[in-house]
Protein backbone atom coordinates (compact mmCIF):
# COMPACT_ATOMS: atom_id res chain seq x y z
CA UNK A 1 0.00 0.00 0.00
CA UNK A 2 1.43 3.41 -0.99
CA UNK A 3 1.77 6.59 0.95
CA UNK A 4 -1.33 8.74 1.44
CA UNK A 5 -1.57 11.18 -1.51
CA UNK A 6 -1.30 14.16 0.83
CA UNK A 7 1.38 12.75 3.16
CA UNK A 8 4.22 15.04 2.03
CA UNK A 9 2.04 18.15 2.27
CA UNK A 10 0.64 17.14 5.64
CA UNK A 11 4.17 16.75 7.04
CA UNK A 12 5.05 20.22 5.78
CA UNK A 13 1.83 21.66 7.20
CA UNK A 14 2.44 19.99 10.56
CA UNK A 15 5.83 21.73 10.71
CA UNK A 16 4.18 25.06 9.83
CA UNK A 17 1.56 24.56 12.54
CA UNK A 18 4.30 23.86 15.08
CA UNK A 19 5.92 27.18 14.15
CA UNK A 20 2.56 28.93 14.39
CA UNK A 21 2.12 27.48 17.88
CA UNK A 22 5.45 29.01 18.84
CA UNK A 23 4.43 32.38 17.45
CA UNK A 24 1.11 32.17 19.28
CA UNK A 25 2.94 31.52 22.55
CA UNK A 26 5.09 34.57 21.76
CA UNK A 27 1.93 36.68 21.48
CA UNK A 28 0.80 35.41 24.88
CA UNK A 29 4.19 36.34 26.37
CA UNK A 30 3.98 39.80 24.80
CA UNK A 31 0.58 40.29 26.44
CA UNK A 32 1.93 39.11 29.81
CA UNK A 33 4.89 41.49 29.45
CA UNK A 34 2.60 44.40 28.65
CA UNK A 35 4.19 45.09 25.27
CA UNK A 36 2.75 47.83 23.10
CA UNK A 37 -0.40 47.28 21.07
CA UNK A 38 1.35 47.91 17.74
CA UNK A 39 4.01 45.29 18.56
CA UNK A 40 1.37 42.74 19.53
CA UNK A 41 -0.76 43.50 16.49
CA UNK A 42 2.27 43.04 14.24
CA UNK A 43 2.83 39.58 15.71
CA UNK A 44 -0.89 38.71 15.51
CA UNK A 45 -0.82 39.69 11.83
CA UNK A 46 2.14 37.37 11.27
CA UNK A 47 0.25 34.50 12.91
CA UNK A 48 -2.83 35.23 10.82
CA UNK A 49 -0.75 35.31 7.63
CA UNK A 50 0.81 31.98 8.57
CA UNK A 51 -2.64 30.39 9.00
CA UNK A 52 -3.74 31.91 5.68
CA UNK A 53 -0.73 30.23 4.02
CA UNK A 54 -1.73 26.87 5.55
CA UNK A 55 -5.25 27.29 4.18
CA UNK A 56 -3.96 28.33 0.75
CA UNK A 57 -1.75 25.27 0.60
CA UNK A 58 -4.67 23.01 1.52
CA UNK A 59 -6.96 24.59 -1.09
CA UNK A 60 -4.20 24.28 -3.70
CA UNK A 61 -3.65 20.62 -2.83
CA UNK A 62 -7.36 19.95 -3.11
CA UNK A 63 -7.42 21.48 -6.57
CA UNK A 64 -4.29 19.68 -7.76
CA UNK A 65 -5.03 16.25 -6.32
CA UNK A 66 -8.63 15.79 -5.25
CA UNK A 67 -10.30 17.58 -8.15
CA UNK A 68 -8.07 15.79 -10.67
CA UNK A 69 -9.03 12.45 -9.12
CA UNK A 70 -12.68 13.50 -9.10
CA UNK A 71 -12.53 14.21 -12.83
CA UNK A 72 -11.12 10.72 -13.40
CA UNK A 73 -13.66 9.12 -11.05
CA UNK A 74 -16.69 11.02 -12.32
CA UNK A 75 -17.26 12.71 -8.95
CA UNK A 76 -16.24 16.23 -9.94
CA UNK A 77 -19.51 17.82 -8.85
CA UNK A 78 -19.20 16.36 -5.34
CA UNK A 79 -15.55 17.40 -5.07
CA UNK A 80 -16.27 20.96 -6.17
CA UNK A 81 -19.22 21.17 -3.78
CA UNK A 82 -16.93 20.08 -0.93
CA UNK A 83 -14.40 22.71 -1.97
CA UNK A 84 -17.10 25.36 -2.21
CA UNK A 85 -18.38 24.56 1.28
CA UNK A 86 -14.85 24.54 2.72
CA UNK A 87 -14.12 27.90 1.13
CA UNK A 88 -17.37 29.39 2.44
CA UNK A 89 -16.59 28.13 5.94
CA UNK A 90 -13.03 29.44 5.76
CA UNK A 91 -14.30 32.86 4.69
CA UNK A 92 -16.92 32.81 7.45
CA UNK A 93 -19.93 32.88 5.14
mmCIF file of C-alpha atoms in Angstrom:
data_model
loop_
_atom_site.group_PDB
_atom_site.id
_atom_site.type_symbol
_atom_site.label_atom_id
_atom_site.label_comp_id
_atom_site.label_asym_id
_atom_site.label_seq_id
_atom_site.Cartn_x
_atom_site.Cartn_y
_atom_site.Cartn_z
ATOM 1 C CA UNK A 1 0.000 0.000 0.000
ATOM 2 C CA UNK A 2 1.434 3.411 -0.992
ATOM 3 C CA UNK A 3 1.773 6.590 0.945
ATOM 4 C CA UNK A 4 -1.326 8.742 1.441
ATOM 5 C CA UNK A 5 -1.575 11.179 -1.506
ATOM 6 C CA UNK A 6 -1.299 14.164 0.830
ATOM 7 C CA UNK A 7 1.384 12.753 3.160
ATOM 8 C CA UNK A 8 4.215 15.045 2.028
ATOM 9 C CA UNK A 9 2.041 18.155 2.267
ATOM 10 C CA UNK A 10 0.639 17.136 5.642
ATOM 11 C CA UNK A 11 4.175 16.748 7.036
ATOM 12 C CA UNK A 12 5.045 20.221 5.778
ATOM 13 C CA UNK A 13 1.830 21.658 7.197
ATOM 14 C CA UNK A 14 2.443 19.991 10.563
ATOM 15 C CA UNK A 15 5.830 21.727 10.713
ATOM 16 C CA UNK A 16 4.180 25.060 9.831
ATOM 17 C CA UNK A 17 1.555 24.559 12.535
ATOM 18 C CA UNK A 18 4.296 23.860 15.081
ATOM 19 C CA UNK A 19 5.924 27.183 14.148
ATOM 20 C CA UNK A 20 2.556 28.930 14.386
ATOM 21 C CA UNK A 21 2.117 27.482 17.881
ATOM 22 C CA UNK A 22 5.454 29.013 18.837
ATOM 23 C CA UNK A 23 4.435 32.383 17.448
ATOM 24 C CA UNK A 24 1.107 32.174 19.284
ATOM 25 C CA UNK A 25 2.941 31.518 22.546
ATOM 26 C CA UNK A 26 5.088 34.572 21.759
ATOM 27 C CA UNK A 27 1.925 36.684 21.478
ATOM 28 C CA UNK A 28 0.802 35.406 24.879
ATOM 29 C CA UNK A 29 4.192 36.341 26.367
ATOM 30 C CA UNK A 30 3.976 39.801 24.801
ATOM 31 C CA UNK A 31 0.585 40.286 26.442
ATOM 32 C CA UNK A 32 1.931 39.113 29.808
ATOM 33 C CA UNK A 33 4.890 41.486 29.446
ATOM 34 C CA UNK A 34 2.603 44.405 28.655
ATOM 35 C CA UNK A 35 4.189 45.092 25.270
ATOM 36 C CA UNK A 36 2.750 47.831 23.096
ATOM 37 C CA UNK A 37 -0.404 47.278 21.072
ATOM 38 C CA UNK A 38 1.353 47.910 17.736
ATOM 39 C CA UNK A 39 4.008 45.289 18.565
ATOM 40 C CA UNK A 40 1.371 42.738 19.530
ATOM 41 C CA UNK A 41 -0.756 43.500 16.490
ATOM 42 C CA UNK A 42 2.268 43.035 14.245
ATOM 43 C CA UNK A 43 2.832 39.576 15.706
ATOM 44 C CA UNK A 44 -0.886 38.711 15.509
ATOM 45 C CA UNK A 45 -0.825 39.687 11.827
ATOM 46 C CA UNK A 46 2.135 37.371 11.266
ATOM 47 C CA UNK A 47 0.250 34.496 12.906
ATOM 48 C CA UNK A 48 -2.835 35.229 10.817
ATOM 49 C CA UNK A 49 -0.748 35.314 7.632
ATOM 50 C CA UNK A 50 0.806 31.976 8.571
ATOM 51 C CA UNK A 51 -2.644 30.391 9.003
ATOM 52 C CA UNK A 52 -3.741 31.906 5.679
ATOM 53 C CA UNK A 53 -0.732 30.230 4.024
ATOM 54 C CA UNK A 54 -1.729 26.874 5.550
ATOM 55 C CA UNK A 55 -5.246 27.291 4.182
ATOM 56 C CA UNK A 56 -3.964 28.332 0.753
ATOM 57 C CA UNK A 57 -1.747 25.265 0.602
ATOM 58 C CA UNK A 58 -4.675 23.011 1.517
ATOM 59 C CA UNK A 59 -6.955 24.588 -1.094
ATOM 60 C CA UNK A 60 -4.199 24.281 -3.702
ATOM 61 C CA UNK A 61 -3.654 20.620 -2.828
ATOM 62 C CA UNK A 62 -7.364 19.951 -3.108
ATOM 63 C CA UNK A 63 -7.419 21.475 -6.570
ATOM 64 C CA UNK A 64 -4.287 19.680 -7.759
ATOM 65 C CA UNK A 65 -5.026 16.249 -6.317
ATOM 66 C CA UNK A 66 -8.635 15.791 -5.254
ATOM 67 C CA UNK A 67 -10.302 17.581 -8.146
ATOM 68 C CA UNK A 68 -8.074 15.793 -10.670
ATOM 69 C CA UNK A 69 -9.027 12.445 -9.119
ATOM 70 C CA UNK A 70 -12.679 13.499 -9.105
ATOM 71 C CA UNK A 71 -12.534 14.209 -12.832
ATOM 72 C CA UNK A 72 -11.121 10.720 -13.404
ATOM 73 C CA UNK A 73 -13.664 9.117 -11.048
ATOM 74 C CA UNK A 74 -16.691 11.024 -12.321
ATOM 75 C CA UNK A 75 -17.257 12.710 -8.950
ATOM 76 C CA UNK A 76 -16.243 16.232 -9.936
ATOM 77 C CA UNK A 77 -19.513 17.818 -8.853
ATOM 78 C CA UNK A 78 -19.197 16.355 -5.343
ATOM 79 C CA UNK A 79 -15.547 17.399 -5.067
ATOM 80 C CA UNK A 80 -16.270 20.957 -6.166
ATOM 81 C CA UNK A 81 -19.217 21.166 -3.782
ATOM 82 C CA UNK A 82 -16.933 20.082 -0.930
ATOM 83 C CA UNK A 83 -14.402 22.706 -1.969
ATOM 84 C CA UNK A 84 -17.102 25.364 -2.213
ATOM 85 C CA UNK A 85 -18.384 24.557 1.281
ATOM 86 C CA UNK A 86 -14.855 24.538 2.719
ATOM 87 C CA UNK A 87 -14.117 27.905 1.125
ATOM 88 C CA UNK A 88 -17.369 29.386 2.441
ATOM 89 C CA UNK A 89 -16.590 28.127 5.935
ATOM 90 C CA UNK A 90 -13.033 29.442 5.758
ATOM 91 C CA UNK A 91 -14.304 32.857 4.687
ATOM 92 C CA UNK A 92 -16.919 32.806 7.447
ATOM 93 C CA UNK A 93 -19.925 32.876 5.139
#
